[in-house]
mmCIF file of C-alpha atoms in Angstrom:
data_model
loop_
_atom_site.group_PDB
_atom_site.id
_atom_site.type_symbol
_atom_site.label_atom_id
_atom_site.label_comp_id
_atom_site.label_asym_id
_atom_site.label_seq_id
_atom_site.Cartn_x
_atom_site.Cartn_y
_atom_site.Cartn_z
ATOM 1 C CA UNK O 1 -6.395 31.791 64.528
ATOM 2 C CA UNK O 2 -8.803 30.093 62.353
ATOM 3 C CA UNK O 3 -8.271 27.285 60.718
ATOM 4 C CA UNK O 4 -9.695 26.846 57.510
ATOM 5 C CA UNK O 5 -11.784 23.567 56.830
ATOM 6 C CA UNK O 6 -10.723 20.509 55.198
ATOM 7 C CA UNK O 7 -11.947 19.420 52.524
ATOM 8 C CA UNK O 8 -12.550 16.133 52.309
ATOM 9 C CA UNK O 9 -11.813 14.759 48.336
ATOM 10 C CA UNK O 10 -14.896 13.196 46.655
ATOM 11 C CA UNK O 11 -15.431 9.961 47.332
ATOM 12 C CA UNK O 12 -17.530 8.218 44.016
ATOM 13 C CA UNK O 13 -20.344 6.694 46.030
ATOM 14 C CA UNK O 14 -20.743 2.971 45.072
ATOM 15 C CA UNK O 15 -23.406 3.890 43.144
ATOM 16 C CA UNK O 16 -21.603 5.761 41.289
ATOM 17 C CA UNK O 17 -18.915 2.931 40.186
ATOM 18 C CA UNK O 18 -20.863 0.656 38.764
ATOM 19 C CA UNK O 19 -20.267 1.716 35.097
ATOM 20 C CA UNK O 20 -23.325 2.784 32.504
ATOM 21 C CA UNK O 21 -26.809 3.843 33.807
ATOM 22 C CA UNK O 22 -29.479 1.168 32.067
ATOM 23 C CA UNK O 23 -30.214 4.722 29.998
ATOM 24 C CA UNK O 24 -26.521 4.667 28.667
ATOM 25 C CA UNK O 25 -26.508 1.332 28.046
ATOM 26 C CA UNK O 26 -29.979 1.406 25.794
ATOM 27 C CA UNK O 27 -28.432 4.107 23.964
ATOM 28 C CA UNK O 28 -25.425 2.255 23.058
ATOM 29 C CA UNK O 29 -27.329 -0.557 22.238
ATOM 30 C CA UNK O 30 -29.511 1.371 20.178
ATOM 31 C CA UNK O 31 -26.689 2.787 18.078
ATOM 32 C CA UNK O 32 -24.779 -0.820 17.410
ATOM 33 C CA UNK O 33 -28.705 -2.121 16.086
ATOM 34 C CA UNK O 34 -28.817 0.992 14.257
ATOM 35 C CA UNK O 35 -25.174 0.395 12.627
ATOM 36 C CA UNK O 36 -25.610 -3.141 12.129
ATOM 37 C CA UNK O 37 -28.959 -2.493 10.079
ATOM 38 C CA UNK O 38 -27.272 -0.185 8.047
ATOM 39 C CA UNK O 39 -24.203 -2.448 7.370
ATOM 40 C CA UNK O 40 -25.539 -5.786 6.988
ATOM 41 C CA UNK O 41 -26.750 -5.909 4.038
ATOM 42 C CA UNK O 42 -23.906 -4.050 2.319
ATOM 43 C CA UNK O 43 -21.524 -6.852 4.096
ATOM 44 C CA UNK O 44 -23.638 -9.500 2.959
ATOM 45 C CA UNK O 45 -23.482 -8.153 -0.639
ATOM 46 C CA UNK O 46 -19.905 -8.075 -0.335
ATOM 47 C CA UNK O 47 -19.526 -11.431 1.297
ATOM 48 C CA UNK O 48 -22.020 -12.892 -1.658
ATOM 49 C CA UNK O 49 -20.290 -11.158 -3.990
ATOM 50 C CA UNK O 50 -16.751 -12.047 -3.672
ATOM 51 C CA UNK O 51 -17.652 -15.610 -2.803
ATOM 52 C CA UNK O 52 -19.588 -16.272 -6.478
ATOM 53 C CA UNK O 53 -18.117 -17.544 -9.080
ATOM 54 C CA UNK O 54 -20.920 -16.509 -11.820
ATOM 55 C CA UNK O 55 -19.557 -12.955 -10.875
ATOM 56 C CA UNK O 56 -16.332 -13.928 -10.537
ATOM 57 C CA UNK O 57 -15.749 -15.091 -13.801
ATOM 58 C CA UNK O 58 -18.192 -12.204 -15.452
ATOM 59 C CA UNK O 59 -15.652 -9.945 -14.053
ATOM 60 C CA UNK O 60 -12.850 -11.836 -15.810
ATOM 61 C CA UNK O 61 -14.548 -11.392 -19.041
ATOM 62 C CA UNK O 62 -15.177 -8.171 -18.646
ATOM 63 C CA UNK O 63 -11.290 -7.756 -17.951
ATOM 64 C CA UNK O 64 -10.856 -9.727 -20.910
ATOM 65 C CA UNK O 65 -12.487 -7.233 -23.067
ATOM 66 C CA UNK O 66 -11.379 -4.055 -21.563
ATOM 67 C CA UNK O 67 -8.019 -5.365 -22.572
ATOM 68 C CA UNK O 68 -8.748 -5.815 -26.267
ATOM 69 C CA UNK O 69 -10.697 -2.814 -26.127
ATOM 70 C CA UNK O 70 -7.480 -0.950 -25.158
ATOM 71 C CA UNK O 71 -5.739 -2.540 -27.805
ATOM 72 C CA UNK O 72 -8.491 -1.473 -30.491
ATOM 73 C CA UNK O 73 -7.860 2.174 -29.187
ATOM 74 C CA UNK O 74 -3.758 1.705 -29.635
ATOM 75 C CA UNK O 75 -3.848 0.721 -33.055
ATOM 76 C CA UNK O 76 -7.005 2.983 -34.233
ATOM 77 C CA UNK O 77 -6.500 6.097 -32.224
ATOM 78 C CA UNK O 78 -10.032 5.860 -30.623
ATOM 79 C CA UNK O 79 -12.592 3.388 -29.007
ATOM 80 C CA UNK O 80 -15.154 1.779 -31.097
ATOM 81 C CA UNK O 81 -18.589 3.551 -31.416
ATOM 82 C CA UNK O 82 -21.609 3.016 -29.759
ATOM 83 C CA UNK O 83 -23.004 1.562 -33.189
ATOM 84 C CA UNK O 84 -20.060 -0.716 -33.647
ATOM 85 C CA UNK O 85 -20.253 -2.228 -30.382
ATOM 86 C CA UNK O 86 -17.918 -4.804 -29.002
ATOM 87 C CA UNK O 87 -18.597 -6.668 -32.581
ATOM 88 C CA UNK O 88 -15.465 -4.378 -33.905
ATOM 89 C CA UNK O 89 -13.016 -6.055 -31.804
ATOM 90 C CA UNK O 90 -13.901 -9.163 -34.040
ATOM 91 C CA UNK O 91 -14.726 -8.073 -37.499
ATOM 92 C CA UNK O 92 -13.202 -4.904 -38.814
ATOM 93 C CA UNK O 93 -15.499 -2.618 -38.483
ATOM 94 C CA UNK O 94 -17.258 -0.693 -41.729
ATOM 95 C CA UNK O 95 -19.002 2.257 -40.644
ATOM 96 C CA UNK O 96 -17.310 5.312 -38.953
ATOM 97 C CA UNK O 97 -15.374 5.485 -37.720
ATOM 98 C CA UNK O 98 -13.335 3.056 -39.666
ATOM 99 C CA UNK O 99 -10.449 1.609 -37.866
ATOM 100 C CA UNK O 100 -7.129 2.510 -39.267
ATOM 101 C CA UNK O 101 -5.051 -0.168 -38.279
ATOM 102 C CA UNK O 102 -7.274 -2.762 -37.253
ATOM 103 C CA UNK O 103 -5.548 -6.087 -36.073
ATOM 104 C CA UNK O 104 -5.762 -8.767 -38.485
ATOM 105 C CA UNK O 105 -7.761 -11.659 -36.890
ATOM 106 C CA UNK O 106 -9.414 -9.058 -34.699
ATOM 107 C CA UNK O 107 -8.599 -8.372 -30.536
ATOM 108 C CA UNK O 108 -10.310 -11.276 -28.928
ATOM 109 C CA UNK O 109 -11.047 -14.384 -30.413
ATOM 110 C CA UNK O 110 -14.937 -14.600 -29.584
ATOM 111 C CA UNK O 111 -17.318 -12.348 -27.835
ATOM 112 C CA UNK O 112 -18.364 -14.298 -24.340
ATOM 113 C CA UNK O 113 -22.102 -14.071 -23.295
ATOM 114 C CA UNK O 114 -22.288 -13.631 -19.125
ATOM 115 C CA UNK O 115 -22.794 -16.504 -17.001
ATOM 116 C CA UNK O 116 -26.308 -15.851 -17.280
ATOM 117 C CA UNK O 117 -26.016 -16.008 -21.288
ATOM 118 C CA UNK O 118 -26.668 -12.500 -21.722
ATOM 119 C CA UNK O 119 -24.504 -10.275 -24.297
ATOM 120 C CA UNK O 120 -21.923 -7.768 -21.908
ATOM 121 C CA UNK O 121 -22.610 -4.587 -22.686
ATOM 122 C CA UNK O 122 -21.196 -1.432 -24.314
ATOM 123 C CA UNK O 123 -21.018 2.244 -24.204
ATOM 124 C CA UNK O 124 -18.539 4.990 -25.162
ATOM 125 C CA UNK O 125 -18.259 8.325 -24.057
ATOM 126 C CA UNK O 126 -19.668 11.144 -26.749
ATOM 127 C CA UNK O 127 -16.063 12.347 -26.519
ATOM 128 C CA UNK O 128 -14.754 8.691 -27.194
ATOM 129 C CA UNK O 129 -12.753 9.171 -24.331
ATOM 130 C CA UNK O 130 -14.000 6.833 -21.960
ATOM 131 C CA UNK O 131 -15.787 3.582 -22.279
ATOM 132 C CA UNK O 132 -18.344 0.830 -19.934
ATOM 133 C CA UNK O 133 -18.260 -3.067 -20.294
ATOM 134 C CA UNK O 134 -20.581 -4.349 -18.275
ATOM 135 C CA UNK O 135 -23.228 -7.400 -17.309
ATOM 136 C CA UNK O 136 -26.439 -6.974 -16.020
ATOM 137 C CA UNK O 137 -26.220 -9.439 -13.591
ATOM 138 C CA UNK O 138 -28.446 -12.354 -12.571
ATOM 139 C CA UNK O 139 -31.704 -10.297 -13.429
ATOM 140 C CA UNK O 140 -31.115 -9.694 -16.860
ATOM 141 C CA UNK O 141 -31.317 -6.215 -18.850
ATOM 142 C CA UNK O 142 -35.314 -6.213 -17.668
ATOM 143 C CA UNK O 143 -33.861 -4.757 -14.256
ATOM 144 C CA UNK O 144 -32.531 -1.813 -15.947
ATOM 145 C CA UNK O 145 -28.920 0.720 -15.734
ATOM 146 C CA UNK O 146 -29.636 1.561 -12.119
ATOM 147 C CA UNK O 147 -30.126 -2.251 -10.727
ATOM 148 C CA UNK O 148 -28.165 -3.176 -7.858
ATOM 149 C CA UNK O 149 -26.989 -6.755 -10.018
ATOM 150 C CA UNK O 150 -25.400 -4.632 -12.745
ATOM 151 C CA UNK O 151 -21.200 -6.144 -12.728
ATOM 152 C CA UNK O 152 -18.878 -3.536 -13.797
ATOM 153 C CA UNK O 153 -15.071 -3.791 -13.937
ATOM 154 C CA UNK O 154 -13.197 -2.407 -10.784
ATOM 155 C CA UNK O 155 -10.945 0.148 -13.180
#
């Protein structure tokens, strides 16, 4: 009778157990510098953001007037227009459309500037449906709608 052959399990040669080849280890150190390039500066913008108090308290305003905004719409059936601007929610507004039931004394008492003394901004939807308050930010309306500085509301 034959016997068959043992086979003899696999040792992992101590070569073998050290962990990551230098090649593995490059590569994973080349992904984590490739993540953190991409994520640092959107963490830092985050970070910078939530710890300023110039945007801090634009926001508030801008909560502020989203409120009486809301308000406006309740009593009036619609947003003011582009051409009114955020002027209606203090003086009753006369061009069209004219507000039905506007609030006597108006929806906010005065119409903040930014902390960087610019006038928020407004714009309504053609629908009316839908409105933006926001600040341009540190850099001013010169930056543009597409600058990275622009505050909006978190709604």
């Amino acid at each position: 009778m034959r016997s068959s052959p043992t086979i003899a399990p696999l040792l992992p040669s101590p070569a073998r157990q050290r962990g990551l080849t230098k090649v593995q280890l490059l590569a994973a150190l080349i992904v984590i510098a490739v993540i953190a390039v991409v994520a640092a500066p959107r963490l830092l913008s985050v970070v910078h953001h939530a710890h300023n108090p110039e945007i801090i308290s634009a926001e508030e305003n801008i909560n502020n007037i989203e409120q009486a905004l809301q308000h406006y719409r309740q009593d009036n059936g619609h947003y003011p227009s582009n051409e009114q601007g955020l002027l209606a929610l203090i003086i009753n507004p006369n061009r069209a459309p004219l507000a039905k039931r506007w609030q006597t004394g108006g929806y906010i008492d005065r119409l903040p500037r930014d902390p960087w003394s610019h006038p928020y901004q407004y714009r309504v939807s053609e629908d009316g449906s839908q409105f933006d308050v926001f600040s341009y930010g540190a850099k001013g309306p010169d930056e543009g709608d597409d600058s990275e500085t622009i505050i909006r509301s978190k709604h």
